[in-house]
Amino acid sequence: MKSEELFTTAKTCLPGGVSSPVRAIKPYPFYVKSASGAVLKTEDGESLVDCCMGYGPLLLGHANPVIQKAIEAQLDAGWLYGTPTKFEIDLAQRIIRDHDSIEMLRCVSTGLEATLAAIRLARGFTGKCGIVKLEGGFHGAHDAVLIAAGSGATTHGTPDSLGVPPSFAAQTRQVPYNDTEALEELLSKDKEIAAFILEPVMGNVGPILPDDGYLAAVREITAAHDVLLIFDEVITGYRLGIGGAQKKYGIKPDLTTLGKITGGGLPIGVFGGRRDIMELISPSGGVYNAGTFNGNPLSMAAGIATNVYLHENEGLYAKLDEKTRAIEESLPAKASGSFVRLGSLFKYFFRSTAPGNYLEAKQSDTAAFRVFFEKALKSGVFIPPSQFETNFISTAHDASSMEKIISVYQHV
Ligand SMILES: *Cc1c(COP(=O)(O)O)cnc(C)c1O
């Protein structure tokens, strides 16, 4: 069956025909049959250079042979025990070594679970219920963080989804990214805030970079108000380098969430941080967290193999940076949009200057993006189908796939 036909069938059994909303490309999504390196092969017989890379986890490319071998070795030994394994200790020790701020951690199955648990833990530890997030900040699809944008710090949050009780949403406040005054004002007024959760580099409205000194100021302000600082590094962890954004910018959050690359492309979430806080997690403390697939051996095997590879090949980060630089340098002089990149993250915003926060990003010309997206797809390059989803490059993007990407951006 070809993609169009598959989608027709999918709509009869899957809401909207898909398993996650961003995948519902109009008029119908292409269906992938297999993937290798930087290339997706579709059910329609096409080959596409992938700039989405599973929305981030695949830093080392599709079906990376090193990771594949590690997964296969674990498959032979079984893939779920419901007991402790040495693998969870191994991965935990590696993550702890890579992050100065993490003294203890727990592995769950998704980034969503990691941020949900970190928020519950912050509430349990501080005895306060309110949380602050960024306007437009994404931390997975759960009630505390599905908050409508634009509600601002002065009002309580309102749900961004049916089914989120307004009373839950009211516990969540929002501030714009790169705005330390708004944060200071909010925390001075509201003494019931347990934590501020943010992506240190916003990655879910396209990449938005921190102004000089922003993250250091955030650290200072939260500490001064006894508010825990949670860095959601589900994208930036192992993406901006070993140690993520906190290493790059020299900031020590109280809690960190990881996911995506950390599991080498298999489902994972991690939350960790200060020992005195983490010891409150069950069974050592009273904040409950549990999961059938927590620390599952397959994800641990893929995560460990990825970690070993990254440490043995740390130079790959500089090479990834060169690749996105080459895309930037290929833009035509008359390009009216703005190109934002950081290492292997990049996006072309159809907006004259790089956005500094969510509302600015929202001013991008999404119709122009849509035209560009379709043109890229016709040329054999798949970029995430939204102006507000970050593009990802992997180590598997070789000269020929980079050439294809560059030829698309040359005509942006
Ligand atoms: C992807 C993402 C999540 C959610 O992770 P899932 O594994 O999709 O549940 C959370 N936070 C950030 C910053 C993300 O990019």
Coordinates of C-alpha atoms and ligand atoms in Angstrom, one line a residue:
M1 CA 0.0 0.0 0.0
K2 CA 1.2 3.5 -0.7
S3 CA 1.1 6.4 1.7
E4 CA -2.2 8.0 0.5
E5 CA -4.0 4.7 0.9
L6 CA -2.4 3.9 4.2
F7 CA -3.6 7.2 5.6
T8 CA -7.1 6.6 4.4
T9 CA -7.1 3.3 6.4
A10 CA -5.3 4.9 9.3
K11 CA -8.1 7.5 9.7
T12 CA -10.6 4.7 10.4
C13 CA -8.7 3.4 13.4
L14 CA -6.4 6.2 14.7
P15 CA -7.6 9.7 15.7
G16 CA -6.6 12.0 12.9
G17 CA -4.9 9.0 11.3
V18 CA -1.7 9.4 13.3
S19 CA -0.2 8.5 16.7
S20 CA 1.1 12.0 17.5
P21 CA -0.4 15.2 16.1
V22 CA 2.7 16.8 14.4
R23 CA 2.8 13.8 12.1
A24 CA -0.5 14.7 10.4
I25 CA 1.1 16.3 7.3
K26 CA -1.5 17.6 4.8
P27 CA -3.0 16.3 2.6
Y28 CA -1.5 13.0 3.8
P29 CA 1.8 12.1 5.5
F30 CA 4.4 9.9 3.8
Y31 CA 4.8 6.5 5.4
V32 CA 8.3 5.3 6.2
K33 CA 9.3 1.8 5.4
S34 CA 12.9 1.9 6.6
A35 CA 15.6 4.3 7.5
S36 CA 19.4 4.2 7.6
G37 CA 21.9 6.9 8.3
A38 CA 20.4 10.2 7.3
V39 CA 17.9 8.8 4.8
L40 CA 14.3 7.7 5.1
K41 CA 12.8 5.3 2.5
T42 CA 9.0 5.7 2.1
E43 CA 6.3 3.2 1.1
D44 CA 6.0 5.2 -2.1
G45 CA 9.6 4.2 -3.1
E46 CA 11.1 7.7 -2.4
S47 CA 14.3 8.4 -0.5
L48 CA 14.3 11.5 1.7
V49 CA 17.2 13.2 3.5
D50 CA 15.9 13.5 7.1
C51 CA 16.3 16.8 9.0
C52 CA 13.8 15.6 11.6
M53 CA 15.7 12.6 13.0
G54 CA 12.8 11.4 15.1
Y55 CA 12.5 14.9 16.6
G56 CA 15.9 14.7 18.2
P57 CA 16.9 11.4 19.6
L58 CA 18.9 10.2 16.6
L59 CA 22.1 12.2 17.0
L60 CA 24.0 9.2 15.6
G61 CA 21.7 8.6 12.7
H62 CA 19.1 6.0 11.8
A63 CA 20.0 2.4 12.5
N64 CA 23.4 3.3 13.7
P65 CA 25.4 0.0 13.6
V66 CA 27.1 0.6 17.0
I67 CA 23.7 1.1 18.7
Q68 CA 22.1 -1.7 16.7
K69 CA 24.8 -4.1 18.0
A70 CA 24.2 -3.1 21.6
I71 CA 20.4 -3.6 21.2
E72 CA 20.9 -6.9 19.5
A73 CA 23.2 -8.2 22.2
Q74 CA 20.6 -7.2 24.8
L75 CA 17.8 -8.8 22.8
D76 CA 19.5 -12.2 23.2
A77 CA 19.4 -11.8 26.9
G78 CA 15.8 -10.7 27.1
W79 CA 14.3 -7.3 27.1
L80 CA 12.3 -6.9 30.3
Y81 CA 12.9 -8.4 33.8
G82 CA 10.9 -6.4 36.3
T83 CA 14.0 -6.5 38.5
P84 CA 17.0 -4.3 39.0
T85 CA 19.8 -4.7 36.5
K86 CA 23.4 -3.6 36.4
F87 CA 22.7 -1.6 33.3
E88 CA 20.6 1.0 35.1
I89 CA 23.5 1.6 37.5
D90 CA 25.9 1.9 34.5
L91 CA 23.9 4.5 32.7
A92 CA 23.1 6.4 35.9
Q93 CA 26.8 6.6 36.7
R94 CA 27.6 7.9 33.2
I95 CA 24.9 10.5 33.3
I96 CA 26.0 11.6 36.8
R97 CA 29.6 11.9 35.6
D98 CA 28.5 14.0 32.7
H99 CA 26.5 16.5 34.7
D100 CA 27.8 18.3 37.7
S101 CA 24.3 19.1 38.9
I102 CA 23.1 15.5 39.0
E103 CA 23.9 13.4 42.0
M104 CA 21.1 10.8 41.7
L105 CA 18.6 10.1 39.1
R106 CA 15.8 7.8 38.0
C107 CA 15.1 6.4 34.5
V108 CA 11.5 6.5 33.2
S109 CA 10.3 5.8 29.7
T110 CA 9.6 9.2 28.2
G111 CA 10.4 12.9 28.5
L112 CA 6.8 13.5 29.5
E113 CA 7.2 11.2 32.5
A114 CA 10.5 12.8 33.5
T115 CA 9.1 16.4 33.6
L116 CA 5.9 15.2 35.3
A117 CA 7.9 13.5 38.0
A118 CA 10.4 16.4 38.4
I119 CA 7.5 18.8 38.9
R120 CA 5.8 16.5 41.5
L121 CA 9.1 16.1 43.2
A122 CA 9.7 19.9 43.3
R123 CA 6.2 20.2 44.9
G124 CA 6.9 17.5 47.4
F125 CA 10.2 18.9 48.4
T126 CA 9.2 22.5 48.7
G127 CA 5.7 21.9 50.0
K128 CA 4.5 24.5 47.5
C129 CA 2.1 23.9 44.6
G130 CA 2.7 26.6 42.0
I131 CA 5.1 26.2 39.1
V132 CA 6.4 28.6 36.5
K133 CA 7.1 27.7 32.9
L134 CA 8.0 29.6 29.8
E135 CA 5.3 30.9 27.5
G136 CA 5.4 28.5 24.6
G137 CA 7.6 26.1 26.6
F138 CA 7.0 22.4 25.9
H139 CA 7.7 19.7 28.4
G140 CA 5.6 16.8 27.1
A141 CA 1.8 16.3 27.0
H142 CA 0.7 16.4 30.7
D143 CA -1.7 18.5 32.6
A144 CA 0.7 20.8 34.6
V145 CA 2.4 22.0 31.4
L146 CA -0.4 22.1 28.8
I147 CA -1.1 25.7 29.4
A148 CA -2.3 28.2 26.8
A149 CA 0.3 30.6 25.6
G150 CA -0.2 34.3 26.1
S151 CA -1.9 34.1 29.4
G152 CA 1.1 35.8 31.0
A153 CA 2.5 35.9 34.5
T154 CA 0.0 38.2 36.1
T155 CA -2.9 35.8 35.6
H156 CA -3.1 32.1 36.4
G157 CA -2.7 29.7 33.6
T158 CA -5.6 28.4 31.5
P159 CA -5.7 25.0 29.9
D160 CA -4.3 24.5 26.4
S161 CA -6.3 21.2 25.9
L162 CA -9.8 20.0 26.7
G163 CA -9.7 17.8 29.7
V164 CA -7.2 19.8 31.7
P165 CA -9.0 20.9 34.8
P166 CA -8.8 24.7 35.1
S167 CA -7.9 24.3 38.7
F168 CA -4.8 22.4 37.7
A169 CA -3.9 24.9 35.0
A170 CA -4.3 27.7 37.6
Q171 CA -1.3 26.3 39.5
T172 CA 0.9 27.1 36.5
R173 CA 2.3 30.6 35.7
Q174 CA 4.2 31.6 32.6
V175 CA 6.9 34.1 31.8
P176 CA 8.5 35.0 28.5
Y177 CA 11.9 33.6 27.6
N178 CA 14.8 36.0 28.0
D179 CA 12.8 38.1 30.4
T180 CA 14.4 38.2 33.9
E181 CA 12.2 41.1 35.0
A182 CA 9.0 39.2 34.5
L183 CA 10.4 36.3 36.5
E184 CA 11.7 38.5 39.3
E185 CA 8.4 40.3 39.5
L186 CA 6.4 37.1 39.6
L187 CA 8.5 35.4 42.2
S188 CA 8.5 38.5 44.4
K189 CA 4.7 38.5 44.4
D190 CA 3.8 34.8 44.5
K191 CA 5.4 33.0 47.4
E192 CA 3.7 29.6 46.5
I193 CA 6.0 28.7 43.6
A194 CA 7.8 25.4 43.9
A195 CA 9.8 25.4 40.7
F196 CA 10.7 27.2 37.5
I197 CA 10.9 24.7 34.6
L198 CA 12.5 25.7 31.3
E199 CA 14.4 24.5 28.4
P200 CA 17.7 26.4 28.8
V201 CA 17.7 26.8 25.0
M202 CA 14.1 26.7 23.7
G203 CA 13.8 23.9 21.2
N204 CA 10.1 23.5 20.7
V205 CA 9.3 26.7 19.0
G206 CA 12.2 26.3 16.8
P207 CA 15.5 27.0 18.5
I208 CA 15.5 30.2 20.5
L209 CA 18.8 31.1 22.1
P210 CA 19.4 32.6 25.5
D211 CA 20.5 36.2 25.7
D212 CA 23.9 36.7 27.3
G213 CA 23.6 36.3 31.1
Y214 CA 19.9 35.2 31.0
L215 CA 20.5 31.7 32.4
A216 CA 22.8 32.9 35.1
A217 CA 20.2 35.5 36.1
V218 CA 17.5 32.8 36.2
R219 CA 19.7 30.7 38.5
E220 CA 20.2 33.7 40.8
I221 CA 16.6 34.8 40.9
T222 CA 15.2 31.3 41.6
A223 CA 17.8 30.7 44.3
A224 CA 17.0 34.0 46.0
H225 CA 13.3 33.1 46.1
D226 CA 13.8 29.5 47.2
V227 CA 12.3 28.3 44.0
L228 CA 13.8 25.1 42.5
L229 CA 15.3 25.4 39.0
I230 CA 14.5 22.6 36.6
F231 CA 16.3 22.5 33.4
D232 CA 14.4 20.4 30.8
E233 CA 17.3 19.1 28.7
V234 CA 15.3 16.5 26.9
I235 CA 16.5 18.0 23.6
T236 CA 19.7 19.8 24.7
G237 CA 21.1 16.9 26.7
Y238 CA 23.9 15.3 24.7
R239 CA 22.8 17.5 21.8
L240 CA 24.8 20.6 22.6
G241 CA 27.7 18.5 23.8
I242 CA 28.3 16.1 26.7
G243 CA 26.8 17.8 29.7
G244 CA 24.1 19.6 27.7
A245 CA 23.2 23.3 28.0
Q246 CA 24.1 23.4 31.7
K247 CA 27.7 22.6 30.9
K248 CA 27.8 24.9 27.9
Y249 CA 26.5 27.9 29.9
G250 CA 28.0 26.9 33.2
I251 CA 24.7 26.8 35.2
K252 CA 23.8 24.3 38.0
P253 CA 20.1 23.6 38.1
D254 CA 18.5 21.8 41.1
L255 CA 16.9 19.2 38.9
T256 CA 17.4 18.2 35.3
T257 CA 15.2 16.2 32.9
L258 CA 16.7 14.2 30.0
G259 CA 15.3 12.0 27.3
K260 CA 15.7 11.6 23.5
I261 CA 19.5 11.2 22.7
T262 CA 20.1 9.8 26.3
G263 CA 18.3 6.6 25.2
G264 CA 20.0 6.2 21.9
G265 CA 16.7 6.3 20.0
L266 CA 14.8 4.0 22.3
P267 CA 12.2 5.3 24.7
I268 CA 13.7 7.0 27.7
G269 CA 13.2 9.8 30.2
V270 CA 15.5 10.7 33.1
F271 CA 15.0 13.0 36.0
G272 CA 17.8 13.7 38.4
G273 CA 19.6 16.3 40.4
R274 CA 20.5 17.2 44.0
R275 CA 20.8 14.2 46.3
D276 CA 18.8 15.8 49.1
I277 CA 15.9 16.4 46.7
M278 CA 16.1 13.0 44.8
E279 CA 16.1 11.1 48.1
L280 CA 12.5 12.1 48.4
I281 CA 11.6 9.8 45.5
S282 CA 9.9 6.5 46.5
P283 CA 10.9 4.1 47.9
S284 CA 13.5 6.2 49.8
G285 CA 11.0 9.1 50.2
G286 CA 7.4 10.0 49.9
V287 CA 7.1 11.3 46.3
Y288 CA 5.7 8.5 44.3
N289 CA 7.1 7.4 41.0
A290 CA 6.9 3.9 39.4
G291 CA 6.8 2.3 36.0
T292 CA 6.8 -1.1 34.4
F293 CA 9.4 0.0 31.8
N294 CA 11.5 2.3 34.0
G295 CA 15.1 1.5 33.4
N296 CA 14.3 -1.2 30.8
P297 CA 17.3 -3.1 29.7
L298 CA 16.9 -2.3 26.0
S299 CA 16.8 1.5 26.5
M300 CA 19.7 1.2 29.0
A301 CA 21.8 -0.8 26.4
A302 CA 21.1 1.8 23.7
G303 CA 21.8 4.6 26.1
I304 CA 25.1 3.2 27.4
A305 CA 26.3 2.4 23.8
T306 CA 25.5 6.0 22.8
N307 CA 27.2 7.4 25.9
V308 CA 30.4 5.3 25.2
Y309 CA 30.4 6.4 21.6
L310 CA 30.0 10.1 22.4
H311 CA 32.9 10.0 24.9
E312 CA 35.1 8.2 22.4
N313 CA 34.2 10.6 19.6
E314 CA 33.6 14.0 21.3
G315 CA 35.0 15.7 18.2
L316 CA 31.8 14.9 16.4
Y317 CA 30.1 18.0 18.0
A318 CA 32.4 20.4 16.3
K319 CA 31.8 18.6 13.0
L320 CA 28.0 18.9 13.5
D321 CA 28.4 22.6 14.1
E322 CA 30.3 22.9 10.8
K323 CA 27.4 21.3 9.0
T324 CA 24.8 23.7 10.2
R325 CA 27.3 26.6 9.5
A326 CA 27.5 25.4 5.9
I327 CA 23.8 25.5 5.6
E328 CA 23.7 29.1 7.0
E329 CA 26.5 30.2 4.6
S330 CA 24.5 28.8 1.7
L331 CA 21.6 31.1 2.2
P332 CA 21.0 33.6 -0.6
A333 CA 22.0 37.2 0.1
K334 CA 18.4 38.3 -0.5
A335 CA 16.9 35.9 2.1
S336 CA 14.5 37.9 4.1
G337 CA 14.1 35.4 7.0
S338 CA 16.4 34.6 9.9
F339 CA 18.6 31.5 10.3
V340 CA 19.1 30.3 13.9
R341 CA 21.5 27.5 14.7
L342 CA 23.3 26.1 17.7
G343 CA 25.5 23.1 17.0
S344 CA 23.3 20.5 15.3
L345 CA 20.1 22.4 15.9
F346 CA 18.9 24.9 13.3
K347 CA 15.8 26.5 11.8
Y348 CA 15.0 29.1 9.2
F349 CA 12.4 31.5 10.6
F350 CA 10.2 33.4 8.1
R351 CA 10.7 36.5 10.1
S352 CA 13.3 39.2 9.6
T353 CA 15.1 38.8 12.9
A354 CA 15.8 35.8 15.1
P355 CA 13.0 35.4 17.7
G356 CA 13.9 36.0 21.4
N357 CA 10.8 34.4 22.8
Y358 CA 7.6 32.6 21.9
L359 CA 5.5 35.6 20.9
E360 CA 8.2 36.8 18.5
A361 CA 8.5 33.3 17.0
K362 CA 4.8 33.3 16.5
Q363 CA 5.1 36.3 14.2
S364 CA 6.8 34.2 11.6
D365 CA 5.1 33.8 8.2
T366 CA 3.7 30.2 8.5
A367 CA 2.3 30.3 5.0
A368 CA 5.7 31.0 3.6
F369 CA 7.1 28.2 5.8
R370 CA 4.5 25.8 4.4
V371 CA 5.5 26.6 0.8
F372 CA 9.2 26.1 1.7
F373 CA 8.4 22.8 3.5
E374 CA 6.6 21.4 0.4
K375 CA 9.4 22.6 -1.9
A376 CA 12.0 20.9 0.3
L377 CA 10.0 17.6 0.4
K378 CA 9.6 17.7 -3.4
S379 CA 13.4 18.1 -3.6
G380 CA 13.9 15.0 -1.4
V381 CA 14.5 16.7 2.0
F382 CA 12.2 16.2 5.0
I383 CA 12.2 19.0 7.5
P384 CA 9.9 18.9 10.5
P385 CA 6.5 20.0 9.1
S386 CA 6.1 23.1 11.3
Q387 CA 7.8 26.5 11.5
F388 CA 8.0 25.9 15.2
E389 CA 9.8 22.5 15.2
T390 CA 13.5 22.5 15.3
N391 CA 15.5 20.8 12.5
F392 CA 18.2 18.3 13.6
I393 CA 21.4 17.2 11.9
S394 CA 23.1 13.9 12.8
T395 CA 26.6 12.4 12.4
A396 CA 25.1 10.3 9.6
H397 CA 24.5 13.4 7.4
D398 CA 27.3 12.8 4.9
A399 CA 28.5 15.1 2.1
S400 CA 25.8 14.0 -0.3
S401 CA 22.9 14.5 2.1
M402 CA 24.4 17.9 3.2
E403 CA 24.5 18.8 -0.5
K404 CA 20.8 18.1 -0.9
I405 CA 19.9 20.1 2.2
I406 CA 22.1 23.0 1.1
S407 CA 20.6 23.0 -2.4
V408 CA 17.2 23.4 -0.7
Y409 CA 18.2 26.3 1.6
Q410 CA 20.0 28.0 -1.3
H411 CA 16.5 28.7 -2.7
V412 CA 14.7 29.6 0.5
Ligands
LIG1 C1 10.3 15.9 23.5 C2 10.3 16.7 24.7 C3 9.7 16.3 25.9 C4 8.8 15.1 25.9 O1 9.5 13.9 25.7 P1 8.6 12.6 25.2 O2 9.6 11.5 25.2 O3 8.1 13.0 23.8 O4 7.5 12.4 26.2 C5 9.8 17.0 27.0 N1 10.5 18.2 27.0 C6 11.2 18.6 25.9 C7 12.0 19.8 26.0 C8 11.1 17.9 24.7 O5 11.6 18.4 23.6

